[in-house]
Coordinates of C-alpha atoms in Angstrom, one line a residue:
Chain B
M738 CA 100.3 122.2 83.0
E739 CA 97.5 123.5 85.4
K740 CA 95.2 123.2 82.2
T741 CA 96.8 120.7 81.0
F742 CA 96.1 118.7 84.3
S743 CA 92.3 119.3 84.1
Q744 CA 91.7 118.5 80.7
W745 CA 93.2 115.6 81.4
K746 CA 90.8 114.8 84.4
K747 CA 88.1 116.5 82.8
Q748 CA 89.0 113.9 79.5
C749 CA 89.6 111.1 81.9
L750 CA 86.1 111.4 83.7
N751 CA 84.2 112.1 80.9
K752 CA 85.3 108.7 79.4
L753 CA 83.8 104.9 79.4
D754 CA 84.9 102.2 81.7
L755 CA 86.4 99.7 79.3
S756 CA 87.6 97.8 82.5
K757 CA 86.2 93.9 82.0
K758 CA 84.0 94.6 84.9
G759 CA 83.3 98.4 83.5
S760 CA 82.3 99.9 87.0
V761 CA 84.9 101.2 90.2
D762 CA 84.7 98.1 93.0
A763 CA 82.4 98.9 96.2
D764 CA 84.7 98.1 98.9
I765 CA 86.9 101.4 97.0
G766 CA 84.3 103.5 95.6
H767 CA 84.6 106.2 98.3
V768 CA 88.7 106.2 98.3
V769 CA 88.0 107.1 94.5
S770 CA 85.1 109.9 94.9
L771 CA 87.9 111.5 97.5
L772 CA 90.6 111.9 95.8
N773 CA 87.9 112.5 91.9
S774 CA 86.6 115.5 94.1
R775 CA 89.9 116.7 94.8
E776 CA 91.4 119.6 91.9
E777 CA 94.7 118.2 92.1
Y778 CA 93.9 114.2 91.2
F779 CA 92.0 112.0 89.8
T780 CA 92.4 107.9 89.6
T781 CA 92.4 106.3 86.3
S782 CA 92.4 102.9 87.3
S783 CA 91.3 101.0 90.7
C784 CA 91.1 97.3 92.0
S785 CA 89.7 96.7 94.9
G786 CA 92.1 93.6 95.7
R787 CA 90.3 90.0 94.0
V788 CA 91.1 85.8 94.6
I789 CA 91.3 85.0 91.2
L790 CA 91.8 80.8 89.7
L791 CA 93.1 80.9 86.3
D792 CA 94.2 78.4 83.7
G793 CA 96.8 79.0 81.6
A794 CA 98.0 76.1 78.9
P795 CA 100.7 74.2 79.9
E796 CA 103.4 75.2 78.0
S797 CA 102.9 79.3 78.2
S798 CA 105.4 81.2 79.3
D799 CA 104.7 84.5 81.0
V800 CA 104.5 86.8 77.8
Q801 CA 101.6 84.9 76.7
K802 CA 98.9 85.0 79.2
Q803 CA 97.0 86.2 77.3
N804 CA 95.7 82.5 76.2
C805 CA 94.2 82.6 80.5
V806 CA 90.7 81.0 81.0
W807 CA 89.4 83.2 84.6
L808 CA 88.1 79.5 86.8
F809 CA 87.0 82.5 89.0
V810 CA 87.6 85.8 90.3
S811 CA 85.7 87.0 93.3
H812 CA 86.1 90.8 94.5
Q813 CA 84.5 89.6 98.1
K814 CA 85.9 86.3 99.8
C815 CA 86.0 82.6 98.6
T816 CA 84.2 79.6 99.5
S817 CA 86.7 76.2 99.1
D818 CA 83.6 75.2 96.8
D819 CA 83.8 78.1 94.6
L820 CA 87.5 77.0 94.2
V821 CA 86.7 72.7 94.1
S822 CA 84.4 73.5 91.8
G823 CA 86.7 76.5 89.6
L824 CA 89.3 74.1 89.6
A825 CA 87.1 70.7 88.2
R826 CA 86.9 73.3 84.9
S827 CA 91.3 73.2 84.3
S828 CA 92.0 71.4 81.1
G829 CA 96.1 73.2 81.8
D830 CA 97.8 74.5 84.1
A831 CA 95.4 76.9 87.2
V832 CA 97.0 78.9 89.4
L833 CA 95.2 80.7 92.3
K834 CA 96.3 84.3 93.2
F835 CA 95.0 87.0 96.0
E836 CA 96.2 90.2 94.1
P837 CA 95.5 92.9 96.7
F838 CA 94.3 96.4 96.3
V839 CA 96.0 98.4 93.8
L840 CA 95.2 101.6 92.5
H841 CA 96.7 104.3 89.4
V842 CA 96.1 108.3 90.1
Q843 CA 97.4 111.2 87.7
C844 CA 98.4 113.7 89.4
R845 CA 98.6 117.7 89.2
R846 CA 101.9 118.0 90.2
L847 CA 105.3 116.1 91.7
E848 CA 104.5 117.5 95.5
D849 CA 100.6 115.9 95.1
A850 CA 102.7 113.5 94.0
Q851 CA 104.6 112.8 96.5
L852 CA 102.2 112.9 99.3
M853 CA 99.7 110.4 97.9
H854 CA 103.1 108.2 97.9
S855 CA 103.7 108.8 101.3
V856 CA 100.1 107.6 102.0
A857 CA 99.9 105.0 100.2
I858 CA 103.6 103.6 101.6
N859 CA 102.4 104.9 105.9
S860 CA 99.4 103.3 105.0
G861 CA 101.4 99.7 104.1
F862 CA 101.4 99.7 100.6
R863 CA 105.6 99.0 100.6
N864 CA 105.7 98.6 96.6
S865 CA 103.7 101.9 95.5
G866 CA 105.6 104.1 92.8
L867 CA 105.8 106.9 90.5
T868 CA 105.7 106.9 87.0
V869 CA 106.4 110.6 85.2
S870 CA 105.8 110.4 81.5
K871 CA 107.8 113.2 79.3
T872 CA 104.5 114.4 78.3
G873 CA 103.8 115.6 81.8
K874 CA 102.0 112.8 82.9
I875 CA 102.4 112.2 86.5
I876 CA 101.1 108.9 87.9
S877 CA 100.6 107.7 91.4
A878 CA 100.7 103.8 91.6
V879 CA 99.7 102.1 94.9
R880 CA 100.8 98.4 95.2
S881 CA 100.8 95.9 97.9
T882 CA 104.1 93.0 98.7
H883 CA 101.1 91.4 100.0
G884 CA 99.9 88.5 97.9
L885 CA 99.1 85.1 96.8
E886 CA 99.9 82.5 94.2
V887 CA 99.8 78.7 93.9
P888 CA 100.0 76.4 91.1
L889 CA 96.9 73.8 92.0
S890 CA 96.4 71.9 88.5
H891 CA 99.0 70.7 85.7
E892 CA 97.6 69.6 82.3
G893 CA 94.1 69.8 84.1
K894 CA 94.9 67.2 86.2
L895 CA 94.0 68.3 89.8
L896 CA 97.8 68.9 92.5
V897 CA 96.8 68.6 95.9
E898 CA 93.8 67.7 97.8
H899 CA 90.8 69.3 98.7
E900 CA 91.3 69.5 103.1
Y901 CA 94.9 71.9 101.3
I902 CA 92.2 73.6 99.0
H903 CA 89.5 74.8 101.3
F904 CA 92.9 75.7 104.3
L905 CA 94.1 77.8 100.9
A906 CA 90.5 79.4 100.5
Q907 CA 90.9 80.5 104.3
I908 CA 94.0 81.6 103.9
A909 CA 92.9 83.4 101.0
N910 CA 90.0 85.2 102.6
E911 CA 92.5 86.5 105.5
K912 CA 94.7 88.3 102.9
M913 CA 91.3 89.5 102.0
E914 CA 90.8 90.9 105.1
E915 CA 93.9 92.8 105.8
N916 CA 93.3 94.2 102.4
L917 CA 90.4 95.5 104.0
R918 CA 92.2 97.0 106.6
R919 CA 94.6 98.7 105.0
I920 CA 92.7 100.5 102.4
H921 CA 90.2 102.2 105.6
R922 CA 94.2 102.9 107.0
F923 CA 94.8 104.5 103.1
Y924 CA 91.5 105.8 103.3
Q925 CA 92.0 108.1 106.6
N926 CA 95.4 108.7 106.2
L927 CA 94.5 110.1 102.8
Q928 CA 91.7 112.5 104.6
S929 CA 93.9 113.5 107.2
A930 CA 96.9 114.3 105.1
L931 CA 95.0 116.2 102.3
P932 CA 94.8 119.5 103.0
T933 CA 90.9 120.9 103.5
E934 CA 90.7 123.9 101.7
K935 CA 91.3 122.5 98.2
L936 CA 88.5 120.2 99.1
Q937 CA 85.3 120.3 95.8
R938 CA 81.9 120.2 97.7
L939 CA 80.8 117.4 96.6
Q940 CA 78.5 114.5 97.7
I941 CA 82.1 111.7 99.1
P942 CA 79.5 108.5 99.6
D943 CA 80.6 107.1 103.5
P944 CA 82.9 103.9 103.0
P945 CA 81.7 100.4 102.7
V946 CA 83.9 99.3 105.6
S947 CA 82.3 96.8 108.6
Q948 CA 82.8 98.5 112.5
E949 CA 85.3 95.6 113.2
L950 CA 87.6 96.8 111.2
Q951 CA 87.8 100.6 112.1
D952 CA 89.6 101.2 115.0
P953 CA 87.9 100.5 118.6
P954 CA 86.0 103.6 119.9
H955 CA 87.7 104.6 123.1
R956 CA 90.5 105.7 120.9
L957 CA 90.9 109.6 120.7
E958 CA 93.8 110.2 119.2
T959 CA 93.8 112.3 116.6
E960 CA 94.6 111.2 112.8
K961 CA 97.9 113.1 112.6
E962 CA 98.6 111.5 116.2
K963 CA 98.1 108.2 114.6
N964 CA 100.5 108.9 112.2
K965 CA 103.0 109.8 114.3
T966 CA 102.9 106.5 116.5
T967 CA 102.6 104.3 113.3
V968 CA 106.2 106.7 112.0
Y969 CA 107.3 105.8 115.0
K970 CA 106.4 101.5 115.2
R971 CA 107.9 101.8 111.5
R972 CA 110.9 103.0 112.9
R973 CA 111.7 100.9 116.0
K974 CA 111.0 97.9 112.7
R975 CA 112.9 99.1 110.4
E976 CA 116.0 99.5 113.4
Q977 CA 115.7 95.6 114.5
H978 CA 115.9 94.3 111.0
Q979 CA 118.5 96.0 109.3
R980 CA 120.5 93.3 108.9
T981 CA 118.2 90.9 108.2
D982 CA 115.9 90.7 104.8
C983 CA 118.0 92.4 102.5
C984 CA 120.9 91.0 100.1
H985 CA 122.6 94.2 99.8
G986 CA 122.2 97.5 101.1
D987 CA 123.7 99.9 103.2
G988 CA 121.4 99.0 106.0
S989 CA 119.7 102.5 105.3
S990 CA 117.6 100.8 102.9
S991 CA 115.6 97.9 102.7
Q992 CA 112.6 97.0 100.3
V993 CA 111.6 100.3 101.0
P994 CA 113.8 103.3 99.7
D995 CA 114.0 105.7 102.1
L996 CA 110.9 104.8 104.0
D997 CA 111.9 107.3 106.8
D998 CA 112.0 110.2 104.1
C999 CA 109.0 109.5 102.5
L1000 CA 107.2 109.7 106.3
D1001 CA 108.9 113.2 107.0
L1002 CA 106.1 114.7 105.0
F1003 CA 104.0 113.4 108.0
T1004 CA 106.4 114.6 110.7
Chain O
M614 CA 122.6 119.1 94.6
E615 CA 124.9 118.3 91.8
K616 CA 126.9 118.3 95.1
T617 CA 124.5 116.7 97.6
F618 CA 124.1 113.4 95.0
S619 CA 127.9 113.4 94.7
Q620 CA 128.6 113.5 98.5
W621 CA 125.7 110.8 99.3
K622 CA 127.3 108.3 96.4
K623 CA 130.2 108.8 98.2
Q624 CA 129.2 108.0 101.3
C625 CA 126.4 105.5 100.8
L626 CA 130.1 103.3 98.3
N627 CA 132.3 103.6 101.8
K628 CA 129.7 102.1 103.5
L629 CA 129.7 98.8 104.9
D630 CA 127.2 97.0 103.3
L631 CA 125.1 95.9 106.6
S632 CA 122.5 93.2 104.7
K633 CA 122.2 89.7 105.8
K634 CA 124.4 88.3 103.6
G635 CA 126.4 90.8 103.3
S636 CA 128.1 91.3 99.2
V637 CA 126.0 92.1 95.7
D638 CA 124.9 89.0 94.7
A639 CA 126.5 87.2 91.6
D640 CA 123.7 87.0 89.4
I641 CA 123.4 91.0 89.5
G642 CA 127.2 92.5 90.4
H643 CA 127.5 93.9 86.5
V644 CA 124.0 95.5 87.2
V645 CA 125.2 97.2 90.1
S646 CA 128.8 98.0 88.3
L647 CA 127.4 99.5 85.1
L648 CA 125.1 102.0 87.2
N649 CA 127.4 102.7 90.0
S650 CA 130.3 103.5 87.5
R651 CA 127.3 106.1 85.9
E652 CA 128.1 109.8 87.9
E653 CA 123.9 110.7 87.6
Y654 CA 123.5 107.1 89.8
F655 CA 124.2 104.6 92.0
T656 CA 122.5 101.0 94.1
T657 CA 121.4 102.0 97.5
S658 CA 120.0 97.9 97.5
S659 CA 119.6 95.1 95.4
C660 CA 118.8 91.2 95.3
S661 CA 119.0 89.1 92.4
G662 CA 116.1 86.8 92.9
R663 CA 115.5 84.5 95.9
V664 CA 113.4 80.8 96.7
I665 CA 113.1 81.4 100.1
L666 CA 111.2 78.8 102.5
L667 CA 110.1 80.6 106.1
D668 CA 109.0 79.4 109.0
G669 CA 105.8 81.6 110.6
A670 CA 104.0 81.3 113.4
P671 CA 100.8 80.5 113.0
E672 CA 98.8 82.9 114.3
S673 CA 101.6 85.8 113.3
S674 CA 100.1 88.6 110.9
D675 CA 102.1 90.6 108.3
V676 CA 102.8 93.2 111.0
Q677 CA 104.9 90.2 113.3
K678 CA 107.3 88.9 110.3
Q679 CA 110.1 89.5 112.4
N680 CA 109.4 86.0 114.5
C681 CA 109.7 83.6 110.4
V682 CA 112.6 82.3 110.9
W683 CA 114.2 80.9 107.8
L684 CA 114.2 77.4 107.0
F685 CA 115.8 78.1 103.7
V686 CA 117.5 80.4 101.0
S687 CA 118.9 79.5 97.5
H688 CA 120.1 82.8 94.8
Q689 CA 120.7 79.8 92.7
K690 CA 118.2 77.0 91.4
C691 CA 116.7 75.1 94.2
T692 CA 115.6 71.2 94.2
S693 CA 113.1 69.4 96.1
D694 CA 115.2 67.5 98.1
D695 CA 116.2 71.3 99.7
L696 CA 113.0 72.2 100.3
V697 CA 111.7 69.0 101.1
S698 CA 114.5 68.5 104.1
G699 CA 113.7 72.7 104.7
L700 CA 110.0 71.7 105.7
A701 CA 111.2 68.9 107.7
R702 CA 112.2 71.8 110.1
S703 CA 108.8 73.8 109.7
S704 CA 106.8 73.6 113.2
G705 CA 104.8 76.9 112.3
D706 CA 103.0 77.7 109.2
A707 CA 105.9 77.5 106.2
V708 CA 105.6 79.2 102.8
L709 CA 107.1 78.8 99.8
K710 CA 108.0 82.7 98.0
F711 CA 109.7 83.3 94.6
E712 CA 111.4 86.6 94.9
P713 CA 112.6 88.1 91.8
F714 CA 115.6 90.7 91.4
V715 CA 114.8 93.5 93.0
L716 CA 117.0 96.9 92.4
H717 CA 117.0 100.5 94.0
V718 CA 118.8 103.5 92.4
Q719 CA 119.9 106.4 93.5
C720 CA 119.5 109.0 90.5
R721 CA 120.6 112.4 90.3
R722 CA 118.6 114.5 88.9
L723 CA 114.6 113.2 87.8
E724 CA 115.5 112.6 83.8
D725 CA 117.8 110.1 84.8
A726 CA 115.9 108.4 86.9
Q727 CA 112.8 109.1 84.6
L728 CA 115.3 106.4 81.6
M729 CA 116.5 104.2 85.0
H730 CA 112.2 103.7 85.1
S731 CA 111.4 103.2 81.2
V732 CA 114.6 100.7 80.8
A733 CA 112.9 98.6 84.8
I734 CA 109.2 98.9 82.0
N735 CA 110.6 98.2 78.9
S736 CA 112.6 94.9 80.2
G737 CA 109.5 93.7 82.3
F738 CA 109.8 94.8 85.5
R739 CA 106.1 96.1 85.7
N740 CA 106.0 97.3 89.2
S741 CA 108.9 99.2 89.2
G742 CA 108.2 103.3 90.2
L743 CA 110.2 106.7 91.3
T744 CA 110.2 108.1 94.8
V745 CA 110.8 111.1 95.5
S746 CA 111.7 112.5 98.9
K747 CA 111.1 116.4 100.5
T748 CA 115.1 115.8 101.1
G749 CA 116.0 115.8 97.3
K750 CA 116.9 112.2 97.3
I751 CA 115.5 110.4 94.1
I752 CA 115.2 106.6 94.2
S753 CA 114.4 104.4 91.4
A754 CA 113.0 101.1 92.1
V755 CA 113.9 98.5 89.8
R756 CA 110.5 95.6 90.2
S757 CA 108.9 92.7 89.1
T758 CA 105.2 91.0 89.4
H759 CA 107.0 87.8 88.9
G760 CA 105.5 85.6 92.5
L761 CA 105.1 82.1 94.1
E762 CA 104.0 82.3 97.5
V763 CA 102.8 79.2 98.4
P764 CA 101.3 78.3 102.1
L765 CA 102.7 74.7 102.9
S766 CA 102.8 73.5 106.5
H767 CA 100.6 74.3 109.4
E768 CA 101.5 74.5 112.9
G769 CA 105.0 72.3 111.3
K770 CA 102.3 70.1 109.9
L771 CA 103.1 69.1 106.0
L772 CA 99.6 70.0 104.0
V773 CA 100.6 68.7 100.4
E774 CA 102.2 65.5 98.8
H775 CA 106.4 65.2 98.4
E776 CA 105.4 65.0 94.4
Y777 CA 103.4 68.9 94.8
I778 CA 106.8 70.2 96.4
H779 CA 109.0 68.4 93.2
F780 CA 106.4 70.0 91.3
L781 CA 107.2 73.9 92.8
A782 CA 110.4 73.6 92.5
Q783 CA 110.0 73.3 88.9
I784 CA 108.1 76.7 88.8
A785 CA 111.0 77.9 90.8
N786 CA 113.5 77.1 89.0
E787 CA 111.0 78.2 85.5
K788 CA 110.7 80.9 87.6
M789 CA 114.6 81.9 88.5
E790 CA 115.3 81.1 84.8
E791 CA 112.2 84.0 83.7
N792 CA 114.4 86.5 86.1
L793 CA 118.1 85.7 84.5
R794 CA 116.4 86.3 81.5
R795 CA 115.0 89.5 82.0
I796 CA 117.9 90.4 84.2
H797 CA 120.2 90.4 81.2
R798 CA 117.6 92.1 79.1
F799 CA 117.9 94.9 81.7
Y800 CA 121.7 95.0 81.6
Q801 CA 121.4 95.1 78.0
N802 CA 118.3 98.2 77.6
L803 CA 120.4 99.7 80.5
Q804 CA 123.8 99.9 77.8
S805 CA 121.9 101.1 75.0
A806 CA 120.0 103.9 76.8
L807 CA 123.0 105.2 78.5
P808 CA 124.8 108.4 77.0
T809 CA 127.9 107.0 76.1
E810 CA 129.5 109.8 77.1
K811 CA 128.6 109.9 80.1
L812 CA 130.2 106.0 81.0
Q813 CA 133.5 107.1 83.3
R814 CA 136.0 104.8 82.5
L815 CA 135.8 102.0 84.9
Q816 CA 136.5 98.5 84.7
I817 CA 133.2 96.8 84.2
P818 CA 133.4 93.5 84.7
D819 CA 131.5 90.6 82.0
P820 CA 128.2 89.8 83.1
P821 CA 127.9 86.0 84.6
V822 CA 124.8 84.8 81.8
S823 CA 125.4 82.2 80.0
Q824 CA 124.9 81.5 76.6
E825 CA 121.1 80.1 76.2
L826 CA 119.9 83.3 77.6
Q827 CA 121.5 85.3 75.8
D828 CA 119.9 86.3 71.6
P829 CA 120.5 84.1 68.9
P830 CA 123.9 84.9 67.3
H831 CA 122.2 85.9 64.3
R832 CA 120.3 89.0 65.3
L833 CA 121.9 92.2 63.6
E834 CA 119.7 93.8 64.6
T835 CA 120.8 96.8 66.9
E836 CA 119.9 97.3 70.5
K837 CA 117.5 100.7 69.6
E838 CA 116.0 98.8 66.7
K839 CA 115.4 95.2 69.4
N840 CA 114.0 98.4 71.2
K841 CA 111.8 99.4 69.1
T842 CA 110.4 96.0 68.4
T843 CA 109.9 95.9 72.4
V844 CA 107.8 98.4 71.9
Y845 CA 105.5 97.0 69.1
K846 CA 105.1 94.0 70.8
R847 CA 104.1 95.4 73.9
R848 CA 101.8 97.9 72.5
R849 CA 100.3 95.0 70.4
K850 CA 99.6 92.8 73.3
R851 CA 98.0 96.0 74.8
E852 CA 95.5 97.0 72.3
Q853 CA 95.1 93.5 72.4
H854 CA 94.0 93.4 76.2
Q855 CA 92.5 96.4 77.2
R856 CA 89.7 94.6 78.2
T857 CA 90.7 91.6 80.0
D858 CA 92.3 92.4 83.2
C859 CA 91.4 96.1 85.4
C860 CA 88.6 96.0 87.6
H861 CA 88.0 100.2 86.4
G862 CA 89.9 102.1 83.6
D863 CA 90.1 104.1 81.2
G864 CA 91.1 102.0 78.8
S865 CA 94.4 103.7 78.1
S866 CA 96.0 102.6 81.4
S867 CA 95.8 98.8 82.9
Q868 CA 98.2 97.6 85.5
V869 CA 100.9 99.4 84.0
P870 CA 100.2 103.4 83.9
D871 CA 100.9 104.7 81.1
L872 CA 103.5 102.4 79.1
D873 CA 103.1 104.6 75.8
D874 CA 104.2 107.3 77.9
C875 CA 107.1 105.3 79.9
L876 CA 108.2 103.7 76.8
D877 CA 108.1 107.6 74.0
L878 CA 112.1 107.9 75.9
F879 CA 112.9 105.1 73.3
T880 CA 110.7 105.9 70.4

């Protein structure tokens, strides 16, 4: 098993990056490097988060998404001009989407995947989950619930005013900021959760997160204490909302199943 | 372990349903019954899919969602009048959402969870994933990527025309239809994937799916053959799109990690 994992890792990291962009997004370079420097993990795909404007054939179903044209894509903040000029080229049904950070990490053992999953959940990535294949591949997917999906044109005809598009650009940018905060939190939680003795001594670049996204300098509590505080707040929040956002449930499980169990890894 | 699982199951199924709605949604009663009739599974929470109109405090972040007011919610199709009259009561920032089917299933063993996960992925629920807790609880979450999230008012002021709201109601209803088709596919795939000898002889209600959602009667291929066809189509689709929708990847993994590995369970 050990050998298979390290073989997989070597093979994967030596492969050409076949994604459209062909490289890791700048805002998550430090996360990807941290994980790939660990013997128990390697990343198989990632996206730091993006705003996209897609133009689909009006009659197409979800199954035929391949006919989509990308009118605009950005991994940074966008302007309403970006969206307006993209929409001017729409000839079908254009949709504006914000797609948050997503990361797939192959893990050596199930307990490594459990740790990754608990860090993800604890950092706000509530749609995270594991995949365990018959061949022994264990993947931890880090996913957020944080999105935006707004139809904006039909058969090339714009359905909304420019003022609304301006408002949407603001909303998308706020989501991008919150997304960066969560990536930062995920990185910090990862650093404190990963046992230090297993760190391979590689050069890990500094994160490109600006000062405003970081915790105020007067907070002197340790990472572990911070995690405990977060866990406490989350538990409080769940207790208050047991009856609110779930259609059928046993009261102990909301959209996030067994959060406490996941978080137990930290306490 | 066996004893613990059956104890958990008994305890969970005997509990009061503490969700807001207090019962299982009609469109997934048959799915929940099928799973709870199996000795290796039980459901801990579920939602058949819904259209919701939420009114949030304009300054609130994602963390403060508890201040949201539900202006409208429906587990069936909606009309534009439903949305217009809901929006008339908005005093904050209203957002229209379509939230697809979500199901959490506790599984006896990891291989039971793998089977559930492969059925979910194979039925189009690409955001599905497992959670394995330290205490031995294994949850398979069935989740879709299929959503809609449209800001519609700001500080109580409507941002769009009524014509656009009418268009959105249509889009939301199309998503609801596609959602029901996927639930039906999931149910069919579950039935063919679950080993029949383990079925506990309980009365399972007929699914409430209308004829139009079912496969045409002239298709005589078996469920297994159908699954194989689906797998084949998905593989073809992935081969065509390796370079399109992933920011960084090894080409063998897209947003769905190791789909082939999951689907291998069927072949």
